């Protein structure tokens, strides 16, 4: 299935619909280079210090090889990744970032993950303001001096860079799986070619998550942040709290 197929496919194939739901468009051709910058692992937004729950999963024996890494990343993509992509797309679409920050809090039951999301948001804010200065970023930085949730800042950064809601959703969804994949290379000395293969195999699902998030952001513009995805991942929340209490760890999360 191509990205064009995903965009025009109904969200519930078993239920007939009269017309495909329109999706917010990606940025123009000139903006696509900005998307590469935003998703580059070398962009100084602090993500390299976080494993997205992979470190705890490795210690618990749930990630031991490429196959189990793929299962972990797939689960993370469709839960935490979908929630983050929806928030990022909504921020890029111009929905009130303070309301989205509250919605992010409601979707993050783990205190450790809420604190980490705000630390990452603060770092993302520094990088974004240096790269794509914009009044919306300045306003959110003033309103949330200790940091807003990272996906919200990511969405505003995408908008400042000339990107659209779909682009922001892609950036957030990709980050949800690329972070753990990169971390497991270090944690298990996993072959980096195998880890990259995991990301390649997940690409079609990442397409679907990004499009679903962008559609949800479009609904949220009419109905409010409650229309954004709120999938749960209880094991990620539980292990995040356990991980935060470890006296020695390689990653912040």
mmCIF file of C-alpha atoms in Angstrom:
data_model
loop_
_atom_site.group_PDB
_atom_site.id
_atom_site.type_symbol
_atom_site.label_atom_id
_atom_site.label_comp_id
_atom_site.label_asym_id
_atom_site.label_seq_id
_atom_site.Cartn_x
_atom_site.Cartn_y
_atom_site.Cartn_z
ATOM 1 C CA UNK A 1 0.000 0.000 0.000
ATOM 2 C CA UNK A 2 1.398 3.396 -0.966
ATOM 3 C CA UNK A 3 1.083 6.604 1.032
ATOM 4 C CA UNK A 4 -1.528 7.781 -1.477
ATOM 5 C CA UNK A 5 -3.571 4.653 -0.726
ATOM 6 C CA UNK A 6 -3.286 5.259 3.013
ATOM 7 C CA UNK A 7 -4.345 8.892 2.717
ATOM 8 C CA UNK A 8 -7.537 8.089 0.829
ATOM 9 C CA UNK A 9 -8.430 4.897 2.683
ATOM 10 C CA UNK A 10 -11.214 5.069 5.304
ATOM 11 C CA UNK A 11 -10.085 4.728 8.902
ATOM 12 C CA UNK A 12 -12.495 1.811 9.423
ATOM 13 C CA UNK A 13 -12.461 -0.237 6.201
ATOM 14 C CA UNK A 14 -15.314 -2.491 7.339
ATOM 15 C CA UNK A 15 -17.673 0.482 7.576
ATOM 16 C CA UNK A 16 -18.671 2.088 4.249
ATOM 17 C CA UNK A 17 -18.114 5.818 3.918
ATOM 18 C CA UNK A 18 -19.416 8.250 1.346
ATOM 19 C CA UNK A 19 -16.087 9.991 0.702
ATOM 20 C CA UNK A 20 -12.507 9.856 1.951
ATOM 21 C CA UNK A 21 -11.643 12.134 4.849
ATOM 22 C CA UNK A 22 -9.374 14.953 3.640
ATOM 23 C CA UNK A 23 -5.957 15.137 5.257
ATOM 24 C CA UNK A 24 -4.032 18.312 6.092
ATOM 25 C CA UNK A 25 -1.365 18.693 3.461
ATOM 26 C CA UNK A 26 2.370 18.461 3.932
ATOM 27 C CA UNK A 27 4.557 21.492 3.411
ATOM 28 C CA UNK A 28 5.714 22.580 -0.016
ATOM 29 C CA UNK A 29 8.745 21.269 -1.850
ATOM 30 C CA UNK A 30 11.024 23.897 -0.338
ATOM 31 C CA UNK A 31 9.961 22.891 3.166
ATOM 32 C CA UNK A 32 10.802 19.213 2.832
ATOM 33 C CA UNK A 33 14.478 19.860 3.498
ATOM 34 C CA UNK A 34 13.411 21.336 6.839
ATOM 35 C CA UNK A 35 11.697 18.041 7.655
ATOM 36 C CA UNK A 36 15.020 16.273 7.118
ATOM 37 C CA UNK A 37 16.694 18.702 9.516
ATOM 38 C CA UNK A 38 13.948 18.269 12.116
ATOM 39 C CA UNK A 39 14.119 14.467 12.043
ATOM 40 C CA UNK A 40 17.908 14.221 11.814
ATOM 41 C CA UNK A 41 19.302 12.405 14.829
ATOM 42 C CA UNK A 42 21.999 15.077 15.006
ATOM 43 C CA UNK A 43 19.466 17.886 15.487
ATOM 44 C CA UNK A 44 20.335 19.088 19.022
ATOM 45 C CA UNK A 45 16.961 18.385 20.618
ATOM 46 C CA UNK A 46 18.208 15.928 23.238
ATOM 47 C CA UNK A 47 16.561 12.772 21.914
ATOM 48 C CA UNK A 48 19.831 10.832 21.815
ATOM 49 C CA UNK A 49 19.769 10.606 25.624
ATOM 50 C CA UNK A 50 16.428 8.780 25.692
ATOM 51 C CA UNK A 51 15.631 5.168 24.787
ATOM 52 C CA UNK A 52 11.836 5.468 24.789
ATOM 53 C CA UNK A 53 11.491 2.598 27.239
ATOM 54 C CA UNK A 54 13.890 0.315 25.384
ATOM 55 C CA UNK A 55 16.484 0.229 28.180
ATOM 56 C CA UNK A 56 13.963 -1.125 30.677
ATOM 57 C CA UNK A 57 12.654 -3.580 28.090
ATOM 58 C CA UNK A 58 16.169 -4.869 27.413
ATOM 59 C CA UNK A 59 16.828 -5.374 31.112
ATOM 60 C CA UNK A 60 13.515 -7.211 31.535
ATOM 61 C CA UNK A 61 14.350 -9.509 28.621
ATOM 62 C CA UNK A 62 11.563 -8.251 26.380
ATOM 63 C CA UNK A 63 14.034 -7.012 23.751
ATOM 64 C CA UNK A 64 16.772 -9.497 22.918
ATOM 65 C CA UNK A 65 17.199 -9.281 19.132
ATOM 66 C CA UNK A 66 15.917 -7.642 15.973
ATOM 67 C CA UNK A 67 12.568 -9.446 16.008
ATOM 68 C CA UNK A 68 11.723 -8.440 19.569
ATOM 69 C CA UNK A 69 12.924 -4.890 18.867
ATOM 70 C CA UNK A 70 10.502 -4.757 15.946
ATOM 71 C CA UNK A 71 7.619 -5.905 18.170
ATOM 72 C CA UNK A 72 8.511 -3.306 20.790
ATOM 73 C CA UNK A 73 8.759 -0.501 18.236
ATOM 74 C CA UNK A 74 5.486 -1.526 16.612
ATOM 75 C CA UNK A 75 3.678 -1.356 19.941
ATOM 76 C CA UNK A 76 5.261 1.983 20.778
ATOM 77 C CA UNK A 77 4.411 3.411 17.352
ATOM 78 C CA UNK A 78 0.690 2.613 17.688
ATOM 79 C CA UNK A 79 0.404 3.912 21.270
ATOM 80 C CA UNK A 80 2.824 6.600 22.453
ATOM 81 C CA UNK A 81 3.807 7.345 18.864
ATOM 82 C CA UNK A 82 0.229 7.902 17.705
ATOM 83 C CA UNK A 83 -0.526 10.149 20.683
ATOM 84 C CA UNK A 84 2.623 12.223 20.071
ATOM 85 C CA UNK A 85 1.941 12.456 16.344
ATOM 86 C CA UNK A 86 -1.578 13.729 16.975
ATOM 87 C CA UNK A 87 -0.353 16.413 19.358
ATOM 88 C CA UNK A 88 2.402 17.489 16.967
ATOM 89 C CA UNK A 89 0.024 17.656 14.011
ATOM 90 C CA UNK A 90 -2.473 19.675 16.031
ATOM 91 C CA UNK A 91 0.192 22.159 17.098
ATOM 92 C CA UNK A 92 1.344 22.532 13.495
ATOM 93 C CA UNK A 93 -2.289 23.115 12.501
ATOM 94 C CA UNK A 94 -2.506 26.141 14.800
ATOM 95 C CA UNK A 95 -4.494 24.711 17.711
ATOM 96 C CA UNK A 96 -3.813 26.484 21.031
ATOM 97 C CA UNK A 97 -0.496 25.032 22.278
ATOM 98 C CA UNK A 98 -1.402 25.585 25.924
ATOM 99 C CA UNK A 99 -4.555 23.509 25.495
ATOM 100 C CA UNK A 100 -2.481 20.874 23.719
ATOM 101 C CA UNK A 101 0.051 20.896 26.541
ATOM 102 C CA UNK A 102 -2.752 20.113 28.986
ATOM 103 C CA UNK A 103 -3.980 17.375 26.647
ATOM 104 C CA UNK A 104 -0.461 15.926 26.605
ATOM 105 C CA UNK A 105 -0.425 15.860 30.402
ATOM 106 C CA UNK A 106 -3.720 13.968 30.398
ATOM 107 C CA UNK A 107 -2.260 11.409 27.976
ATOM 108 C CA UNK A 108 0.880 10.855 30.066
ATOM 109 C CA UNK A 109 -0.050 9.190 33.376
ATOM 110 C CA UNK A 110 3.570 8.480 34.378
ATOM 111 C CA UNK A 111 5.139 11.381 36.337
ATOM 112 C CA UNK A 112 8.574 10.284 35.103
ATOM 113 C CA UNK A 113 7.451 10.467 31.482
ATOM 114 C CA UNK A 114 5.738 13.818 31.991
ATOM 115 C CA UNK A 115 8.937 15.248 33.444
ATOM 116 C CA UNK A 116 11.001 13.768 30.618
ATOM 117 C CA UNK A 117 8.612 15.131 27.974
ATOM 118 C CA UNK A 118 8.968 18.625 29.405
ATOM 119 C CA UNK A 119 12.768 18.368 29.567
ATOM 120 C CA UNK A 120 12.798 17.275 25.953
ATOM 121 C CA UNK A 121 10.369 20.062 25.096
ATOM 122 C CA UNK A 122 12.661 22.614 26.677
ATOM 123 C CA UNK A 123 15.629 21.327 24.687
ATOM 124 C CA UNK A 124 13.578 21.173 21.484
ATOM 125 C CA UNK A 125 12.477 24.746 22.115
ATOM 126 C CA UNK A 126 16.086 25.933 22.341
ATOM 127 C CA UNK A 127 17.015 24.188 19.113
ATOM 128 C CA UNK A 128 13.897 25.311 17.264
ATOM 129 C CA UNK A 129 14.154 28.966 18.264
ATOM 130 C CA UNK A 130 17.779 29.027 17.140
ATOM 131 C CA UNK A 131 16.934 27.374 13.825
ATOM 132 C CA UNK A 132 13.485 28.741 12.916
ATOM 133 C CA UNK A 133 12.722 31.834 15.067
ATOM 134 C CA UNK A 134 8.975 32.429 15.346
ATOM 135 C CA UNK A 135 6.633 34.399 17.642
ATOM 136 C CA UNK A 136 4.620 31.262 18.458
ATOM 137 C CA UNK A 137 7.730 29.559 19.827
ATOM 138 C CA UNK A 138 8.643 32.647 21.840
ATOM 139 C CA UNK A 139 5.131 32.815 23.311
ATOM 140 C CA UNK A 140 5.089 29.172 24.368
ATOM 141 C CA UNK A 141 8.575 29.468 25.865
ATOM 142 C CA UNK A 142 7.344 32.408 27.952
ATOM 143 C CA UNK A 143 4.174 30.587 29.034
ATOM 144 C CA UNK A 144 6.010 27.333 29.855
ATOM 145 C CA UNK A 145 9.484 28.366 31.052
ATOM 146 C CA UNK A 146 10.113 24.883 32.483
ATOM 147 C CA UNK A 147 9.216 23.296 29.192
ATOM 148 C CA UNK A 148 6.091 22.295 27.309
ATOM 149 C CA UNK A 149 5.547 18.708 26.200
ATOM 150 C CA UNK A 150 7.948 17.823 23.410
ATOM 151 C CA UNK A 151 5.362 16.878 20.743
ATOM 152 C CA UNK A 152 3.667 20.257 21.140
ATOM 153 C CA UNK A 153 6.965 22.080 20.709
ATOM 154 C CA UNK A 154 7.795 19.813 17.777
ATOM 155 C CA UNK A 155 4.557 20.791 16.050
ATOM 156 C CA UNK A 156 5.215 24.504 16.531
ATOM 157 C CA UNK A 157 8.770 24.032 15.269
ATOM 158 C CA UNK A 158 7.451 22.259 12.181
ATOM 159 C CA UNK A 159 5.044 25.136 11.508
ATOM 160 C CA UNK A 160 7.838 27.687 11.971
ATOM 161 C CA UNK A 161 9.913 25.731 9.446
ATOM 162 C CA UNK A 162 7.135 25.934 6.858
ATOM 163 C CA UNK A 163 5.944 22.367 7.343
ATOM 164 C CA UNK A 164 2.366 21.147 7.601
ATOM 165 C CA UNK A 165 0.476 19.001 10.135
ATOM 166 C CA UNK A 166 1.191 15.797 8.210
ATOM 167 C CA UNK A 167 4.914 16.579 8.240
ATOM 168 C CA UNK A 168 4.804 17.159 12.002
ATOM 169 C CA UNK A 169 2.987 13.866 12.487
ATOM 170 C CA UNK A 170 5.654 12.058 10.470
ATOM 171 C CA UNK A 171 8.420 13.621 12.554
ATOM 172 C CA UNK A 172 6.811 12.583 15.835
ATOM 173 C CA UNK A 173 5.951 9.076 14.664
ATOM 174 C CA UNK A 174 9.431 8.475 13.290
ATOM 175 C CA UNK A 175 11.002 9.665 16.527
ATOM 176 C CA UNK A 176 8.855 7.189 18.469
ATOM 177 C CA UNK A 177 10.555 4.250 16.751
ATOM 178 C CA UNK A 178 13.965 5.568 15.718
ATOM 179 C CA UNK A 179 14.912 6.442 19.304
ATOM 180 C CA UNK A 180 14.429 2.909 20.672
ATOM 181 C CA UNK A 181 16.048 1.355 17.597
ATOM 182 C CA UNK A 182 19.157 3.488 17.980
ATOM 183 C CA UNK A 183 19.282 2.873 21.732
ATOM 184 C CA UNK A 184 19.143 -0.919 21.339
ATOM 185 C CA UNK A 185 22.173 -0.820 19.043
ATOM 186 C CA UNK A 186 24.079 0.536 22.042
ATOM 187 C CA UNK A 187 22.351 -1.546 24.706
ATOM 188 C CA UNK A 188 22.690 -4.940 22.986
ATOM 189 C CA UNK A 189 25.469 -4.214 20.493
ATOM 190 C CA UNK A 190 22.803 -5.070 17.940
ATOM 191 C CA UNK A 191 23.922 -4.933 14.319
ATOM 192 C CA UNK A 192 22.955 -1.400 13.174
ATOM 193 C CA UNK A 193 21.943 -2.820 9.783
ATOM 194 C CA UNK A 194 19.411 -5.013 11.566
ATOM 195 C CA UNK A 195 18.070 -2.068 13.565
ATOM 196 C CA UNK A 196 17.702 -0.010 10.407
ATOM 197 C CA UNK A 197 15.908 -2.919 8.786
ATOM 198 C CA UNK A 198 13.364 -2.764 11.599
ATOM 199 C CA UNK A 199 12.648 0.883 10.768
ATOM 200 C CA UNK A 200 12.324 0.036 7.090
ATOM 201 C CA UNK A 201 9.798 -2.722 7.747
ATOM 202 C CA UNK A 202 7.760 -0.408 9.955
ATOM 203 C CA UNK A 203 7.613 2.325 7.314
ATOM 204 C CA UNK A 204 4.155 1.397 5.944
ATOM 205 C CA UNK A 205 2.709 1.414 9.466
ATOM 206 C CA UNK A 206 4.406 4.721 10.165
ATOM 207 C CA UNK A 207 2.628 6.106 7.081
ATOM 208 C CA UNK A 208 -0.694 4.993 8.509
ATOM 209 C CA UNK A 209 -0.028 6.444 11.955
ATOM 210 C CA UNK A 210 1.037 9.809 10.538
ATOM 211 C CA UNK A 211 -2.049 10.060 8.330
ATOM 212 C CA UNK A 212 -4.376 9.023 11.179
ATOM 213 C CA UNK A 213 -2.769 11.651 13.418
ATOM 214 C CA UNK A 214 -3.174 14.360 10.783
ATOM 215 C CA UNK A 215 -6.846 13.447 10.311
ATOM 216 C CA UNK A 216 -7.347 13.599 14.077
ATOM 217 C CA UNK A 217 -5.731 17.045 14.186
ATOM 218 C CA UNK A 218 -8.171 18.176 11.532
ATOM 219 C CA UNK A 219 -11.057 16.973 13.693
ATOM 220 C CA UNK A 220 -9.508 18.588 16.776
ATOM 221 C CA UNK A 221 -9.546 21.955 15.013
ATOM 222 C CA UNK A 222 -13.352 21.665 15.008
ATOM 223 C CA UNK A 223 -14.005 19.673 18.176
ATOM 224 C CA UNK A 224 -11.104 20.493 20.484
ATOM 225 C CA UNK A 225 -8.113 18.465 21.738
ATOM 226 C CA UNK A 226 -10.420 15.737 23.033
ATOM 227 C CA UNK A 227 -10.629 14.509 19.431
ATOM 228 C CA UNK A 228 -6.925 13.648 19.401
ATOM 229 C CA UNK A 229 -5.815 10.023 19.862
ATOM 230 C CA UNK A 230 -5.321 8.842 23.435
ATOM 231 C CA UNK A 231 -4.059 5.247 23.208
ATOM 232 C CA UNK A 232 -2.610 3.750 26.366
ATOM 233 C CA UNK A 233 0.592 1.793 26.958
ATOM 234 C CA UNK A 234 0.469 0.811 30.649
ATOM 235 C CA UNK A 235 3.646 -1.258 30.540
ATOM 236 C CA UNK A 236 5.619 1.700 29.197
ATOM 237 C CA UNK A 237 4.268 3.831 32.051
ATOM 238 C CA UNK A 238 5.079 1.229 34.709
ATOM 239 C CA UNK A 239 8.590 0.529 33.469
ATOM 240 C CA UNK A 240 9.266 4.274 33.100
ATOM 241 C CA UNK A 241 8.651 4.701 36.831
ATOM 242 C CA UNK A 242 10.886 1.731 37.613
ATOM 243 C CA UNK A 243 13.601 2.976 35.271
ATOM 244 C CA UNK A 244 13.580 6.434 36.856
ATOM 245 C CA UNK A 245 14.473 4.843 40.208
ATOM 246 C CA UNK A 246 17.496 2.957 38.912
ATOM 247 C CA UNK A 247 20.709 4.247 40.528
ATOM 248 C CA UNK A 248 22.682 3.598 37.316
ATOM 249 C CA UNK A 249 21.275 3.765 33.781
ATOM 250 C CA UNK A 250 22.586 4.566 30.338
ATOM 251 C CA UNK A 251 19.551 6.565 29.143
ATOM 252 C CA UNK A 252 17.321 9.168 30.793
ATOM 253 C CA UNK A 253 14.187 7.179 29.878
#
